[in-house]
mmCIF file of C-alpha atoms in Angstrom:
data_model
loop_
_atom_site.group_PDB
_atom_site.id
_atom_site.type_symbol
_atom_site.label_atom_id
_atom_site.label_comp_id
_atom_site.label_asym_id
_atom_site.label_seq_id
_atom_site.Cartn_x
_atom_site.Cartn_y
_atom_site.Cartn_z
ATOM 1 C CA MET A 1052 -5.206 8.259 -22.818
ATOM 2 C CA CYS A 1053 -7.726 9.938 -20.076
ATOM 3 C CA TRP A 1054 -6.121 11.770 -16.558
ATOM 4 C CA ARG A 1055 -7.824 13.370 -13.977
ATOM 5 C CA ALA A 1056 -6.660 15.695 -11.232
ATOM 6 C CA PHE A 1057 -8.509 16.334 -8.142
ATOM 7 C CA TYR A 1058 -8.384 17.962 -4.869
ATOM 8 C CA TRP A 1059 -10.593 17.288 -1.410
ATOM 9 C CA LYS A 1060 -11.397 17.908 2.174
ATOM 10 C CA TYR A 1061 -12.035 14.482 3.502
ATOM 11 C CA LYS A 1062 -13.242 15.090 6.942
ATOM 12 C CA GLY A 1063 -13.815 11.342 9.601
ATOM 13 C CA GLN A 1064 -11.447 9.356 7.472
ATOM 14 C CA GLN A 1065 -10.852 6.076 9.943
ATOM 15 C CA GLN A 1066 -7.889 3.917 11.188
ATOM 16 C CA SER A 1067 -7.571 1.935 13.343
ATOM 17 C CA TYR A 1068 -4.983 0.902 15.989
ATOM 18 C CA PHE A 1069 -4.439 -1.555 18.563
ATOM 19 C CA SER A 1070 -4.827 0.081 22.608
ATOM 20 C CA ALA A 1071 -4.960 -0.002 26.243
ATOM 21 C CA THR A 1072 -8.579 1.424 27.003
ATOM 22 C CA SER A 1073 -9.651 3.383 30.177
ATOM 23 C CA ILE A 1074 -10.984 -0.432 32.192
ATOM 24 C CA PRO A 1075 -6.990 -1.710 33.374
ATOM 25 C CA GLY A 1076 -6.306 -4.536 31.857
ATOM 26 C CA TYR A 1077 -8.830 -3.988 29.168
ATOM 27 C CA PHE A 1078 -7.075 -3.504 25.270
ATOM 28 C CA THR A 1079 -8.847 -3.254 22.627
ATOM 29 C CA PHE A 1080 -8.290 -2.791 18.420
ATOM 30 C CA ALA A 1081 -8.956 0.734 18.694
ATOM 31 C CA THR A 1082 -11.436 2.770 15.259
ATOM 32 C CA VAL A 1083 -11.008 6.614 15.363
ATOM 33 C CA ASN A 1084 -12.376 9.216 13.453
ATOM 34 C CA ALA A 1085 -9.313 11.596 11.089
ATOM 35 C CA GLY A 1086 -10.679 14.683 11.793
ATOM 36 C CA LYS A 1087 -9.570 16.524 8.604
ATOM 37 C CA ALA A 1088 -7.076 16.104 6.158
ATOM 38 C CA ARG A 1089 -6.285 17.158 2.135
ATOM 39 C CA ILE A 1090 -5.503 15.929 -0.821
ATOM 40 C CA PHE A 1091 -4.422 16.480 -3.864
ATOM 41 C CA GLY A 1092 -3.339 14.804 -6.787
ATOM 42 C CA ILE A 1093 -3.701 13.581 -10.899
ATOM 43 C CA ASP A 1094 -3.692 10.474 -11.632
ATOM 44 C CA ALA A 1095 -3.249 8.667 -16.331
ATOM 45 C CA ASP A 1096 -3.743 6.286 -17.861
ATOM 46 C CA ILE A 1097 -2.186 5.498 -21.011
ATOM 47 C CA ALA A 1098 -2.351 3.372 -23.679
ATOM 48 C CA PHE A 1099 -0.466 3.065 -26.999
ATOM 49 C CA ARG A 1100 -0.417 0.110 -29.906
ATOM 50 C CA PRO A 1101 2.157 1.262 -32.008
ATOM 51 C CA THR A 1102 1.628 -1.565 -34.365
ATOM 52 C CA ASP A 1103 -1.147 -3.991 -34.375
ATOM 53 C CA ALA A 1104 0.941 -7.107 -32.089
ATOM 54 C CA ASP A 1105 2.492 -4.242 -29.875
ATOM 55 C CA THR A 1106 0.629 -2.818 -26.302
ATOM 56 C CA PHE A 1107 2.167 -0.043 -24.331
ATOM 57 C CA ASN A 1108 -0.238 0.117 -20.895
ATOM 58 C CA LEU A 1109 1.366 2.837 -18.586
ATOM 59 C CA GLN A 1110 -1.684 3.724 -15.541
ATOM 60 C CA VAL A 1111 0.178 6.491 -13.543
ATOM 61 C CA GLU A 1112 -0.530 8.543 -9.472
ATOM 62 C CA TYR A 1113 0.792 11.609 -7.978
ATOM 63 C CA ILE A 1114 -1.761 12.344 -4.640
ATOM 64 C CA ASN A 1115 -0.358 15.009 -2.214
ATOM 65 C CA THR A 1116 -2.112 14.510 1.481
ATOM 66 C CA LYS A 1117 -1.608 15.482 4.453
ATOM 67 C CA TYR A 1118 -3.574 15.551 8.037
ATOM 68 C CA GLN A 1119 -4.748 18.541 8.676
ATOM 69 C CA LYS A 1120 -6.367 17.645 12.055
ATOM 70 C CA PHE A 1121 -5.383 13.989 13.354
ATOM 71 C CA THR A 1122 -5.353 13.653 17.778
ATOM 72 C CA ILE A 1123 -5.426 9.816 19.241
ATOM 73 C CA THR A 1124 -5.614 9.424 22.576
ATOM 74 C CA ASN A 1125 -2.798 7.706 24.594
ATOM 75 C CA TYR A 1126 -3.537 5.622 27.906
ATOM 76 C CA THR A 1127 -0.643 5.536 29.992
ATOM 77 C CA SER A 1128 -1.528 2.266 31.820
ATOM 78 C CA LEU A 1129 1.482 0.487 29.562
ATOM 79 C CA GLY A 1130 4.112 3.740 30.254
ATOM 80 C CA PRO A 1131 4.947 6.269 28.012
ATOM 81 C CA PRO A 1132 3.939 6.363 24.527
ATOM 82 C CA VAL A 1133 6.144 5.508 22.032
ATOM 83 C CA THR A 1134 5.176 7.502 18.190
ATOM 84 C CA GLY A 1135 6.298 9.981 15.835
ATOM 85 C CA CYS A 1136 3.473 12.232 16.702
ATOM 86 C CA ASP A 1137 3.572 15.259 18.764
ATOM 87 C CA ILE A 1138 3.353 13.765 22.305
ATOM 88 C CA GLY A 1139 0.295 16.465 24.684
ATOM 89 C CA PRO A 1140 0.426 17.171 28.144
ATOM 90 C CA LEU A 1141 -0.892 14.719 30.958
ATOM 91 C CA SER A 1142 -4.184 15.121 31.452
ATOM 92 C CA PRO A 1143 -6.176 16.013 34.922
ATOM 93 C CA ASP A 1144 -5.635 12.240 36.706
ATOM 94 C CA GLY A 1145 -2.625 10.577 34.623
ATOM 95 C CA ALA A 1146 -4.312 8.921 32.951
ATOM 96 C CA THR A 1147 -4.079 10.033 29.251
ATOM 97 C CA ARG A 1148 -1.913 11.817 27.037
ATOM 98 C CA PRO A 1149 -3.532 13.260 23.736
ATOM 99 C CA ILE A 1150 -1.625 12.675 20.494
ATOM 100 C CA ASP A 1151 -1.524 15.143 17.834
ATOM 101 C CA CYS A 1152 -0.264 13.523 14.122
ATOM 102 C CA ALA A 1153 -1.354 16.661 12.122
ATOM 103 C CA GLY A 1154 0.717 17.400 9.311
ATOM 104 C CA PHE A 1155 1.735 13.863 8.641
ATOM 105 C CA PRO A 1156 0.960 12.012 5.403
ATOM 106 C CA LEU A 1157 -2.478 9.917 5.225
ATOM 107 C CA VAL A 1158 -1.449 6.038 5.798
ATOM 108 C CA ARG A 1159 -0.949 3.181 3.223
ATOM 109 C CA THR A 1160 -0.675 7.702 1.277
ATOM 110 C CA PRO A 1161 2.098 7.017 -1.634
ATOM 111 C CA LYS A 1162 2.959 10.083 -3.096
ATOM 112 C CA TRP A 1163 4.085 7.988 -6.350
ATOM 113 C CA SER A 1164 2.313 4.813 -7.618
ATOM 114 C CA GLY A 1165 1.724 2.830 -10.914
ATOM 115 C CA THR A 1166 2.140 -0.328 -12.779
ATOM 116 C CA ALA A 1167 3.491 -0.190 -16.305
ATOM 117 C CA SER A 1168 3.521 -2.932 -18.679
ATOM 118 C CA TYR A 1169 4.303 -4.256 -22.625
ATOM 119 C CA SER A 1170 3.579 -7.132 -24.792
ATOM 120 C CA HIS A 1171 4.205 -8.214 -28.339
ATOM 121 C CA ARG A 1172 2.135 -11.465 -30.243
ATOM 122 C CA PHE A 1173 4.156 -13.157 -32.202
ATOM 123 C CA ASP A 1174 1.520 -15.124 -35.197
ATOM 124 C CA LEU A 1175 3.048 -17.784 -36.089
ATOM 125 C CA SER A 1176 2.664 -20.050 -39.742
ATOM 126 C CA SER A 1177 0.698 -22.715 -38.418
ATOM 127 C CA GLY A 1178 -2.326 -20.355 -36.928
ATOM 128 C CA PHE A 1179 -0.589 -20.793 -33.485
ATOM 129 C CA ALA A 1180 0.595 -17.457 -31.378
ATOM 130 C CA ILE A 1181 2.579 -16.762 -28.695
ATOM 131 C CA GLU A 1182 2.231 -14.123 -26.528
ATOM 132 C CA PRO A 1183 5.031 -12.515 -23.776
ATOM 133 C CA GLY A 1184 4.107 -9.738 -21.476
ATOM 134 C CA ALA A 1185 6.588 -7.957 -19.021
ATOM 135 C CA SER A 1186 4.883 -4.933 -16.102
ATOM 136 C CA VAL A 1187 6.424 -3.876 -13.038
ATOM 137 C CA GLN A 1188 4.155 -2.139 -10.198
ATOM 138 C CA PHE A 1189 5.950 0.934 -8.518
ATOM 139 C CA ALA A 1190 5.749 3.461 -5.427
ATOM 140 C CA SER A 1191 6.836 5.972 -3.318
ATOM 141 C CA SER A 1192 7.606 5.432 0.104
ATOM 142 C CA SER A 1193 4.402 5.328 3.122
ATOM 143 C CA TRP A 1194 3.986 5.238 6.394
ATOM 144 C CA LEU A 1195 1.533 2.270 7.437
ATOM 145 C CA SER A 1196 0.237 2.927 10.809
ATOM 146 C CA VAL A 1197 -0.565 5.849 12.464
ATOM 147 C CA GLU A 1198 1.717 5.987 15.352
ATOM 148 C CA TYR A 1199 4.156 7.255 12.128
ATOM 149 C CA LEU A 1200 7.811 5.639 13.919
ATOM 150 C CA GLY A 1201 10.503 5.362 11.170
ATOM 151 C CA THR A 1202 9.930 1.225 11.209
ATOM 152 C CA GLU A 1203 6.809 1.393 10.728
ATOM 153 C CA ARG A 1204 8.427 2.783 7.079
ATOM 154 C CA GLN A 1205 7.808 1.569 3.877
ATOM 155 C CA ASP A 1206 10.352 2.177 1.427
ATOM 156 C CA ALA A 1207 10.238 2.415 -2.227
ATOM 157 C CA TYR A 1208 9.022 -0.224 -4.545
ATOM 158 C CA ALA A 1209 9.210 -1.921 -7.838
ATOM 159 C CA MET A 1210 7.908 -5.529 -8.974
ATOM 160 C CA LEU A 1211 8.240 -6.647 -12.067
ATOM 161 C CA ASP A 1212 6.255 -9.843 -13.111
ATOM 162 C CA ALA A 1213 6.185 -11.740 -16.700
ATOM 163 C CA SER A 1214 4.535 -14.181 -18.647
ATOM 164 C CA LEU A 1215 4.290 -15.673 -21.580
ATOM 165 C CA ALA A 1216 0.759 -17.388 -23.710
ATOM 166 C CA PHE A 1217 0.117 -18.768 -25.943
ATOM 167 C CA TYR A 1218 -2.825 -19.832 -27.946
ATOM 168 C CA ALA A 1219 -4.325 -22.199 -30.436
ATOM 169 C CA PRO A 1220 -5.565 -21.324 -33.630
ATOM 170 C CA GLY A 1221 -8.688 -19.276 -33.230
ATOM 171 C CA ASN A 1222 -8.441 -17.602 -29.935
ATOM 172 C CA GLN A 1223 -10.376 -20.081 -27.973
ATOM 173 C CA LEU A 1224 -7.950 -22.817 -25.888
ATOM 174 C CA SER A 1225 -5.095 -20.951 -24.832
ATOM 175 C CA LEU A 1226 -2.428 -21.398 -22.097
ATOM 176 C CA THR A 1227 -0.412 -18.632 -19.944
ATOM 177 C CA VAL A 1228 2.513 -19.123 -17.634
ATOM 178 C CA PHE A 1229 3.026 -16.667 -15.359
ATOM 179 C CA ALA A 1230 5.787 -15.009 -12.935
ATOM 180 C CA ARG A 1231 4.441 -12.722 -10.369
ATOM 181 C CA ASN A 1232 7.852 -10.481 -8.105
ATOM 182 C CA LEU A 1233 10.332 -11.633 -9.841
ATOM 183 C CA THR A 1234 13.316 -9.988 -7.939
ATOM 184 C CA ASN A 1235 11.273 -11.091 -4.430
ATOM 185 C CA GLU A 1236 10.932 -7.525 -2.838
ATOM 186 C CA ALA A 1237 9.691 -7.996 0.594
ATOM 187 C CA VAL A 1238 6.287 -5.174 0.945
ATOM 188 C CA ILE A 1239 4.732 -4.615 3.759
ATOM 189 C CA THR A 1240 1.184 -3.536 3.931
ATOM 190 C CA GLN A 1241 0.427 -2.837 7.577
ATOM 191 C CA ALA A 1242 1.942 -3.065 11.213
ATOM 192 C CA ASN A 1243 1.110 -2.349 14.275
ATOM 193 C CA ARG A 1244 4.127 -1.790 17.696
ATOM 194 C CA HIS A 1245 2.922 -5.068 19.547
ATOM 195 C CA LEU A 1246 1.413 -2.749 22.859
ATOM 196 C CA PHE A 1247 3.526 -4.921 25.242
ATOM 197 C CA ILE A 1248 6.962 -5.146 24.313
ATOM 198 C CA HIS A 1249 8.556 -1.391 25.561
ATOM 199 C CA PRO A 1250 11.170 -0.152 23.716
ATOM 200 C CA ALA A 1251 14.870 -0.383 24.630
ATOM 201 C CA PRO A 1252 16.369 0.565 27.511
ATOM 202 C CA ALA A 1253 13.370 -0.775 28.931
ATOM 203 C CA ASN A 1254 13.207 -3.810 27.506
ATOM 204 C CA PRO A 1255 16.950 -5.253 26.761
ATOM 205 C CA ASN A 1256 15.216 -7.234 23.960
ATOM 206 C CA GLY A 1257 13.609 -4.513 22.188
ATOM 207 C CA GLY A 1258 14.196 -2.307 19.749
ATOM 208 C CA ALA A 1259 14.291 1.886 19.724
ATOM 209 C CA ASP A 1260 10.666 1.620 18.450
ATOM 210 C CA GLY A 1261 9.839 -2.784 20.403
ATOM 211 C CA LEU A 1262 8.280 -4.826 18.879
ATOM 212 C CA ILE A 1263 7.044 -4.486 15.029
ATOM 213 C CA VAL A 1264 4.440 -6.642 13.692
ATOM 214 C CA GLY A 1265 2.998 -6.778 9.732
ATOM 215 C CA SER A 1266 2.344 -8.489 7.135
ATOM 216 C CA ILE A 1267 3.671 -8.493 3.410
ATOM 217 C CA ARG A 1268 3.272 -9.019 -0.239
ATOM 218 C CA ALA A 1269 3.507 -12.209 -2.074
ATOM 219 C CA PRO A 1270 7.037 -13.086 -2.478
ATOM 220 C CA ARG A 1271 8.216 -14.570 -5.921
ATOM 221 C CA THR A 1272 5.181 -17.286 -7.889
ATOM 222 C CA TYR A 1273 4.831 -19.187 -10.596
ATOM 223 C CA GLY A 1274 1.998 -20.498 -11.993
ATOM 224 C CA ALA A 1275 -0.029 -21.489 -14.834
ATOM 225 C CA ARG A 1276 -4.266 -20.723 -16.639
ATOM 226 C CA LEU A 1277 -5.080 -23.304 -18.912
ATOM 227 C CA ARG A 1278 -8.730 -21.337 -20.950
ATOM 228 C CA TYR A 1279 -11.065 -22.142 -22.832
ATOM 229 C CA ASN A 1280 -13.390 -20.100 -24.251
ATOM 230 C CA PHE A 1281 -17.186 -22.157 -25.329
#
């Protein structure tokens, strides 16, 4: 077993988002430096073998994060900003508003996350061996974008994997069949609001936050691996 506690002061973390610019009609994938954040937590890695045939592993992390200073410039050319952060006053020329996201946690940083696994090896009298195993990946909820909209938040989840390995005598040749994400969880890894589709009621076809686009992890998958040790 090993564990580690940590406390960080993080300055200048880079975050990216799709944004209008000061030039009318021009847009960009902007990268900004978050002013300041604090991070603390603890992680543990535990391996346990009660017998020569049984293996338990657990990796778990608790991390608490908060932006202490994080301001984004919003250009008003596309209408009022859509965000869960505090919206500041218009600039004198009416072109921008400051968006203050201080107090929110870091993006894509769940408070709890980890992996737990177990496997058992059956040694057969013929010299062959069979080893079934299972693992679960888990995480608490997290924000996926610096807009901090409710529709850009990944809920807590757990993903179950399983495998079955066959070993020839001497372990030189092995065949493993596996299944990943057995529960077919839809886990979002990234999300952003589409700039050109306004939310309701301005756009009757838009949701409360407009159109959210993103990407997800792979669905339930199956496969096999053949391995030969020279």
